[in-house]
PDB file of C-alpha atoms in Angstrom:
ATOM      1  CA  UNK A  29     -17.632   7.631 -20.043  1.00 64.00           C
ATOM      2  CA  UNK A  30     -15.920   4.574 -18.580  1.00 65.00           C
ATOM      3  CA  UNK A  31     -18.188   4.596 -15.522  1.00 65.00           C
ATOM      4  CA  UNK A  32     -21.258   4.156 -17.739  1.00 71.00           C
ATOM      5  CA  UNK A  33     -19.884   1.435 -20.009  1.00 71.00           C
ATOM      6  CA  UNK A  34     -20.467  -1.591 -17.733  1.00 68.00           C
ATOM      7  CA  UNK A  35     -24.196  -0.879 -17.493  1.00 73.00           C
ATOM      8  CA  UNK A  36     -24.412  -0.506 -21.287  1.00 77.00           C
ATOM      9  CA  UNK A  37     -22.710  -3.892 -21.697  1.00 73.00           C
ATOM     10  CA  UNK A  38     -24.999  -5.415 -19.076  1.00 72.00           C
ATOM     11  CA  UNK A  39     -28.132  -4.181 -20.899  1.00 80.00           C
ATOM     12  CA  UNK A  40     -26.777  -5.615 -24.135  1.00 82.00           C
ATOM     13  CA  UNK A  41     -26.365  -9.007 -22.443  1.00 77.00           C
ATOM     14  CA  UNK A  42     -22.581  -8.905 -22.710  1.00 73.00           C
ATOM     15  CA  UNK A  43     -21.981  -8.933 -18.944  1.00 64.00           C
ATOM     16  CA  UNK A  44     -23.147 -11.490 -16.435  1.00 60.00           C
ATOM     17  CA  UNK A  45     -25.300 -10.436 -13.507  1.00 55.00           C
ATOM     18  CA  UNK A  46     -23.046 -12.015 -10.920  1.00 54.00           C
ATOM     19  CA  UNK A  47     -21.308  -9.597  -8.583  1.00 53.00           C
ATOM     20  CA  UNK A  48     -17.761  -9.837  -7.397  1.00 59.00           C
ATOM     21  CA  UNK A  49     -16.826 -12.937  -5.439  1.00 74.00           C
ATOM     22  CA  UNK A  50     -14.546 -10.761  -3.305  1.00 86.00           C
ATOM     23  CA  UNK A  51     -14.727 -11.351   0.424  1.00 93.00           C
ATOM     24  CA  UNK A  52     -12.860  -9.669   3.223  1.00 94.00           C
ATOM     25  CA  UNK A  53     -10.289 -11.521   5.268  1.00 96.00           C
ATOM     26  CA  UNK A  54      -9.455 -11.959   8.944  1.00 94.00           C
ATOM     27  CA  UNK A  55      -6.096 -10.923  10.290  1.00 96.00           C
ATOM     28  CA  UNK A  56      -3.992  -7.829  10.865  1.00 98.00           C
ATOM     29  CA  UNK A  57      -3.525  -5.046   8.354  1.00 98.00           C
ATOM     30  CA  UNK A  58      -0.712  -2.602   7.678  1.00 98.00           C
ATOM     31  CA  UNK A  59       0.061   0.336   5.420  1.00 98.00           C
ATOM     32  CA  UNK A  60       3.131   1.109   3.303  1.00 98.00           C
ATOM     33  CA  UNK A  61       3.460   4.588   1.811  1.00 97.00           C
ATOM     34  CA  UNK A  62       6.225   5.436  -0.613  1.00 94.00           C
ATOM     35  CA  UNK A  63       4.608   8.307  -2.493  1.00 91.00           C
ATOM     36  CA  UNK A  64       5.585  11.884  -1.699  1.00 87.00           C
ATOM     37  CA  UNK A  65       2.659  13.541  -3.501  1.00 91.00           C
ATOM     38  CA  UNK A  66       0.640  16.216  -1.745  1.00 92.00           C
ATOM     39  CA  UNK A  67      -2.324  13.826  -1.408  1.00 94.00           C
ATOM     40  CA  UNK A  68      -0.065  11.145   0.092  1.00 94.00           C
ATOM     41  CA  UNK A  69       1.319  13.604   2.620  1.00 95.00           C
ATOM     42  CA  UNK A  70      -2.230  14.459   3.753  1.00 96.00           C
ATOM     43  CA  UNK A  71      -3.186  10.758   3.900  1.00 97.00           C
ATOM     44  CA  UNK A  72      -0.081  10.005   5.940  1.00 96.00           C
ATOM     45  CA  UNK A  73      -0.809  12.828   8.399  1.00 97.00           C
ATOM     46  CA  UNK A  74      -4.397  11.612   8.811  1.00 98.00           C
ATOM     47  CA  UNK A  75      -3.302   8.020   9.397  1.00 98.00           C
ATOM     48  CA  UNK A  76      -0.582   9.024  11.863  1.00 98.00           C
ATOM     49  CA  UNK A  77      -3.144  10.977  13.880  1.00 98.00           C
ATOM     50  CA  UNK A  78      -4.770   7.655  14.850  1.00 97.00           C
ATOM     51  CA  UNK A  79      -2.193   4.929  14.219  1.00 98.00           C
ATOM     52  CA  UNK A  80       1.497   4.243  14.939  1.00 98.00           C
ATOM     53  CA  UNK A  81       3.986   4.970  12.190  1.00 98.00           C
ATOM     54  CA  UNK A  82       7.613   4.372  11.306  1.00 98.00           C
ATOM     55  CA  UNK A  83       9.520   6.711   8.986  1.00 96.00           C
ATOM     56  CA  UNK A  84      12.055   5.207   6.591  1.00 94.00           C
ATOM     57  CA  UNK A  85      15.002   7.507   5.838  1.00 91.00           C
ATOM     58  CA  UNK A  86      16.766   6.928   2.496  1.00 90.00           C
ATOM     59  CA  UNK A  87      20.215   7.269   4.039  1.00 90.00           C
ATOM     60  CA  UNK A  88      19.483   4.559   6.608  1.00 91.00           C
ATOM     61  CA  UNK A  89      18.274   2.177   3.905  1.00 92.00           C
ATOM     62  CA  UNK A  90      21.211   2.947   1.608  1.00 90.00           C
ATOM     63  CA  UNK A  91      23.756   2.436   4.400  1.00 90.00           C
ATOM     64  CA  UNK A  92      22.205  -0.870   5.450  1.00 89.00           C
ATOM     65  CA  UNK A  93      21.612   0.476   8.961  1.00 90.00           C
ATOM     66  CA  UNK A  94      17.851  -0.046   8.670  1.00 93.00           C
ATOM     67  CA  UNK A  95      16.934  -3.503   7.348  1.00 94.00           C
ATOM     68  CA  UNK A  96      13.404  -4.476   6.360  1.00 96.00           C
ATOM     69  CA  UNK A  97      13.357  -6.856   9.334  1.00 96.00           C
ATOM     70  CA  UNK A  98      13.443  -3.860  11.701  1.00 96.00           C
ATOM     71  CA  UNK A  99      10.375  -2.365  10.028  1.00 97.00           C
ATOM     72  CA  UNK A 100       8.680  -5.771  10.111  1.00 98.00           C
ATOM     73  CA  UNK A 101       9.289  -6.000  13.862  1.00 98.00           C
ATOM     74  CA  UNK A 102       7.764  -2.545  14.330  1.00 98.00           C
ATOM     75  CA  UNK A 103       4.659  -3.507  12.365  1.00 98.00           C
ATOM     76  CA  UNK A 104       4.225  -6.805  14.165  1.00 98.00           C
ATOM     77  CA  UNK A 105       4.567  -5.119  17.570  1.00 98.00           C
ATOM     78  CA  UNK A 106       1.683  -2.821  16.555  1.00 98.00           C
ATOM     79  CA  UNK A 107      -0.216  -5.276  14.349  1.00 96.00           C
ATOM     80  CA  UNK A 108      -3.567  -4.616  16.035  1.00 96.00           C
ATOM     81  CA  UNK A 109      -3.310  -0.851  15.434  1.00 98.00           C
ATOM     82  CA  UNK A 110      -3.028  -0.626  11.610  1.00 98.00           C
ATOM     83  CA  UNK A 111       0.570   0.701  11.608  1.00 98.00           C
ATOM     84  CA  UNK A 112       2.099   2.563   8.687  1.00 98.00           C
ATOM     85  CA  UNK A 113       5.683   2.393   7.406  1.00 98.00           C
ATOM     86  CA  UNK A 114       6.506   5.300   5.141  1.00 96.00           C
ATOM     87  CA  UNK A 115       9.136   7.127   3.156  1.00 94.00           C
ATOM     88  CA  UNK A 116       6.628   9.875   2.357  1.00 90.00           C
ATOM     89  CA  UNK A 117       8.305  13.210   3.051  1.00 85.00           C
ATOM     90  CA  UNK A 118       8.154  16.887   2.193  1.00 80.00           C
ATOM     91  CA  UNK A 119       9.478  17.841  -1.268  1.00 75.00           C
ATOM     92  CA  UNK A 120      12.536  19.566   0.232  1.00 83.00           C
ATOM     93  CA  UNK A 121      13.584  16.421   2.099  1.00 83.00           C
ATOM     94  CA  UNK A 122      13.109  14.283  -1.008  1.00 79.00           C
ATOM     95  CA  UNK A 123      15.116  16.707  -3.150  1.00 81.00           C
ATOM     96  CA  UNK A 124      17.906  16.777  -0.575  1.00 87.00           C
ATOM     97  CA  UNK A 125      18.179  12.966  -0.480  1.00 85.00           C
ATOM     98  CA  UNK A 126      18.130  12.782  -4.275  1.00 84.00           C
ATOM     99  CA  UNK A 127      20.839  15.455  -4.526  1.00 88.00           C
ATOM    100  CA  UNK A 128      23.073  13.690  -1.988  1.00 90.00           C
ATOM    101  CA  UNK A 129      22.653  10.096  -3.180  1.00 88.00           C
ATOM    102  CA  UNK A 130      21.203  10.282  -6.696  1.00 88.00           C
ATOM    103  CA  UNK A 131      17.573  10.101  -7.750  1.00 85.00           C
ATOM    104  CA  UNK A 132      17.721   6.581  -9.237  1.00 90.00           C
ATOM    105  CA  UNK A 133      19.748   5.168  -6.359  1.00 91.00           C
ATOM    106  CA  UNK A 134      17.294   6.478  -3.745  1.00 89.00           C
ATOM    107  CA  UNK A 135      14.222   5.295  -5.669  1.00 89.00           C
ATOM    108  CA  UNK A 136      15.689   1.835  -6.264  1.00 93.00           C
ATOM    109  CA  UNK A 137      16.738   1.381  -2.632  1.00 93.00           C
ATOM    110  CA  UNK A 138      13.345   2.433  -1.248  1.00 94.00           C
ATOM    111  CA  UNK A 139      11.443   0.232  -3.711  1.00 95.00           C
ATOM    112  CA  UNK A 140      13.609  -2.789  -2.882  1.00 95.00           C
ATOM    113  CA  UNK A 141      13.171  -2.063   0.828  1.00 97.00           C
ATOM    114  CA  UNK A 142       9.374  -1.935   0.574  1.00 97.00           C
ATOM    115  CA  UNK A 143       9.301  -5.036  -1.614  1.00 97.00           C
ATOM    116  CA  UNK A 144      11.314  -6.974   0.949  1.00 97.00           C
ATOM    117  CA  UNK A 145       9.203  -5.553   3.775  1.00 98.00           C
ATOM    118  CA  UNK A 146       5.992  -6.693   2.105  1.00 98.00           C
ATOM    119  CA  UNK A 147       7.345 -10.240   1.787  1.00 97.00           C
ATOM    120  CA  UNK A 148       8.385 -10.251   5.436  1.00 97.00           C
ATOM    121  CA  UNK A 149       5.016  -8.888   6.587  1.00 98.00           C
ATOM    122  CA  UNK A 150       3.004 -11.479   4.683  1.00 98.00           C
ATOM    123  CA  UNK A 151       5.277 -14.251   5.940  1.00 97.00           C
ATOM    124  CA  UNK A 152       4.760 -12.944   9.501  1.00 97.00           C
ATOM    125  CA  UNK A 153       0.965 -13.055   9.197  1.00 97.00           C
ATOM    126  CA  UNK A 154      -0.181  -9.685   7.848  1.00 98.00           C
ATOM    127  CA  UNK A 155      -3.193 -10.427   5.640  1.00 98.00           C
ATOM    128  CA  UNK A 156      -4.273  -6.941   4.509  1.00 98.00           C
ATOM    129  CA  UNK A 157      -1.933  -4.394   2.948  1.00 98.00           C
ATOM    130  CA  UNK A 158      -2.733  -0.873   1.760  1.00 98.00           C
ATOM    131  CA  UNK A 159       0.010   0.493  -0.483  1.00 98.00           C
ATOM    132  CA  UNK A 160       0.475   4.157  -1.405  1.00 96.00           C
ATOM    133  CA  UNK A 161       2.482   5.146  -4.476  1.00 94.00           C
ATOM    134  CA  UNK A 162       2.608   3.791  -8.009  1.00 94.00           C
ATOM    135  CA  UNK A 163       6.248   2.690  -7.942  1.00 94.00           C
ATOM    136  CA  UNK A 164       5.831   1.335  -4.421  1.00 96.00           C
ATOM    137  CA  UNK A 165       2.769  -0.641  -5.522  1.00 96.00           C
ATOM    138  CA  UNK A 166       4.711  -2.106  -8.443  1.00 96.00           C
ATOM    139  CA  UNK A 167       7.610  -3.067  -6.187  1.00 96.00           C
ATOM    140  CA  UNK A 168       5.273  -4.776  -3.704  1.00 97.00           C
ATOM    141  CA  UNK A 169       3.355  -6.691  -6.384  1.00 97.00           C
ATOM    142  CA  UNK A 170       6.627  -7.901  -7.939  1.00 97.00           C
ATOM    143  CA  UNK A 171       8.148  -8.847  -4.579  1.00 97.00           C
ATOM    144  CA  UNK A 172       5.059 -10.808  -3.561  1.00 97.00           C
ATOM    145  CA  UNK A 173       4.863 -12.539  -6.947  1.00 96.00           C
ATOM    146  CA  UNK A 174       1.261 -11.473  -7.440  1.00 96.00           C
ATOM    147  CA  UNK A 175       0.583 -12.390 -11.063  1.00 91.00           C
ATOM    148  CA  UNK A 176      -3.191 -12.608 -10.694  1.00 91.00           C
ATOM    149  CA  UNK A 177      -5.556 -10.487  -8.597  1.00 93.00           C
ATOM    150  CA  UNK A 178      -9.336 -10.540  -8.287  1.00 93.00           C
ATOM    151  CA  UNK A 179     -10.942  -7.114  -8.298  1.00 92.00           C
ATOM    152  CA  UNK A 180     -13.166  -6.353  -5.326  1.00 93.00           C
ATOM    153  CA  UNK A 181     -15.209  -3.345  -4.267  1.00 93.00           C
ATOM    154  CA  UNK A 182     -14.116   0.213  -4.953  1.00 93.00           C
ATOM    155  CA  UNK A 183     -12.513   1.907  -1.952  1.00 96.00           C
ATOM    156  CA  UNK A 184     -12.267   5.339  -3.572  1.00 95.00           C
ATOM    157  CA  UNK A 185     -12.709   6.310  -7.244  1.00 92.00           C
ATOM    158  CA  UNK A 186     -10.265   4.295  -9.318  1.00 90.00           C
ATOM    159  CA  UNK A 187      -8.934   2.215  -6.413  1.00 94.00           C
ATOM    160  CA  UNK A 188     -10.464  -1.216  -5.766  1.00 95.00           C
ATOM    161  CA  UNK A 189      -9.701  -3.742  -3.073  1.00 96.00           C
ATOM    162  CA  UNK A 190      -7.892  -6.743  -4.561  1.00 97.00           C
ATOM    163  CA  UNK A 191      -7.688 -10.399  -3.595  1.00 96.00           C
ATOM    164  CA  UNK A 192      -4.699 -12.609  -4.252  1.00 95.00           C
ATOM    165  CA  UNK A 193      -2.610 -15.465  -2.936  1.00 95.00           C
ATOM    166  CA  UNK A 194       0.998 -15.458  -1.750  1.00 96.00           C
ATOM    167  CA  UNK A 195       2.680 -18.823  -1.099  1.00 92.00           C
ATOM    168  CA  UNK A 196      -0.740 -20.449  -0.851  1.00 92.00           C
ATOM    169  CA  UNK A 197      -2.020 -17.932   1.687  1.00 93.00           C
ATOM    170  CA  UNK A 198      -4.835 -15.478   0.876  1.00 96.00           C
ATOM    171  CA  UNK A 199      -4.062 -11.772   0.948  1.00 97.00           C
ATOM    172  CA  UNK A 200      -6.099  -8.635   0.394  1.00 98.00           C
ATOM    173  CA  UNK A 201      -4.315  -5.623  -1.016  1.00 98.00           C
ATOM    174  CA  UNK A 202      -5.095  -2.078  -2.109  1.00 98.00           C
ATOM    175  CA  UNK A 203      -2.746  -0.392  -4.567  1.00 97.00           C
ATOM    176  CA  UNK A 204      -3.039   3.323  -5.202  1.00 96.00           C
ATOM    177  CA  UNK A 205      -1.118   5.942  -7.093  1.00 93.00           C
ATOM    178  CA  UNK A 206       0.068   8.836  -4.950  1.00 89.00           C
ATOM    179  CA  UNK A 207      -2.647  11.325  -5.863  1.00 92.00           C
ATOM    180  CA  UNK A 208      -5.562   8.880  -5.619  1.00 94.00           C
ATOM    181  CA  UNK A 209      -7.852   8.432  -2.650  1.00 95.00           C
ATOM    182  CA  UNK A 210      -9.501  10.546   0.004  1.00 96.00           C
ATOM    183  CA  UNK A 211      -7.581  11.756   3.042  1.00 97.00           C
ATOM    184  CA  UNK A 212      -8.838   8.771   5.094  1.00 98.00           C
ATOM    185  CA  UNK A 213      -8.039   6.267   2.343  1.00 97.00           C
ATOM    186  CA  UNK A 214      -5.909   3.929   4.448  1.00 98.00           C
ATOM    187  CA  UNK A 215      -8.516   3.384   7.156  1.00 98.00           C
ATOM    188  CA  UNK A 216     -11.192   2.842   4.508  1.00 97.00           C
ATOM    189  CA  UNK A 217      -8.999   0.414   2.574  1.00 97.00           C
ATOM    190  CA  UNK A 218      -8.194  -1.736   5.599  1.00 98.00           C
ATOM    191  CA  UNK A 219     -11.875  -1.746   6.559  1.00 97.00           C
ATOM    192  CA  UNK A 220     -13.095  -2.760   3.083  1.00 96.00           C
ATOM    193  CA  UNK A 221     -10.542  -5.596   3.016  1.00 97.00           C
ATOM    194  CA  UNK A 222     -11.548  -6.892   6.461  1.00 96.00           C
ATOM    195  CA  UNK A 223     -13.977  -9.747   7.008  1.00 89.00           C
ATOM    196  CA  UNK A 224     -17.311  -8.378   8.235  1.00 79.00           C
TER     197      UNK A 224
END
């Protein structure tokens, strides 16, 4: 029903005819995946088959042995290859970490880590970010201080490209819940957000 509503409003003269003012942006892109859903695992595997990736282990984050700056350095050393930083893991691995450290403690540490990483990446010059996972998306938006986003073209059903500004610099971002998006979502997202 929702897909048909905009056209009904347009016919009734309640929507303007102007399209989105969204434009792509130059600069490197990166992916952050915090979801452990089945769809996210498939998307991660697909992305890793063509791009470099860095796994984030909860115990390393919790112990302080793996700071966000280390992940930032990895991304920046592969910035031309659409790298992915991820905590996405098989259900057994997630359950084991939650059992050992506590569900809330693990979730909070990973979200804070990805929030800090997103700030560091944008400060270092990353202009396009594709984020996988609802909680991860929320952590990134909060960390970047994104209080206003312009909606751009749809990447996959229910997931648009978004345009915003961080510290006066333009950024393009895609935020998806774990089960959303096709298996090649991350490549599509970075492409849609790129300047053509």
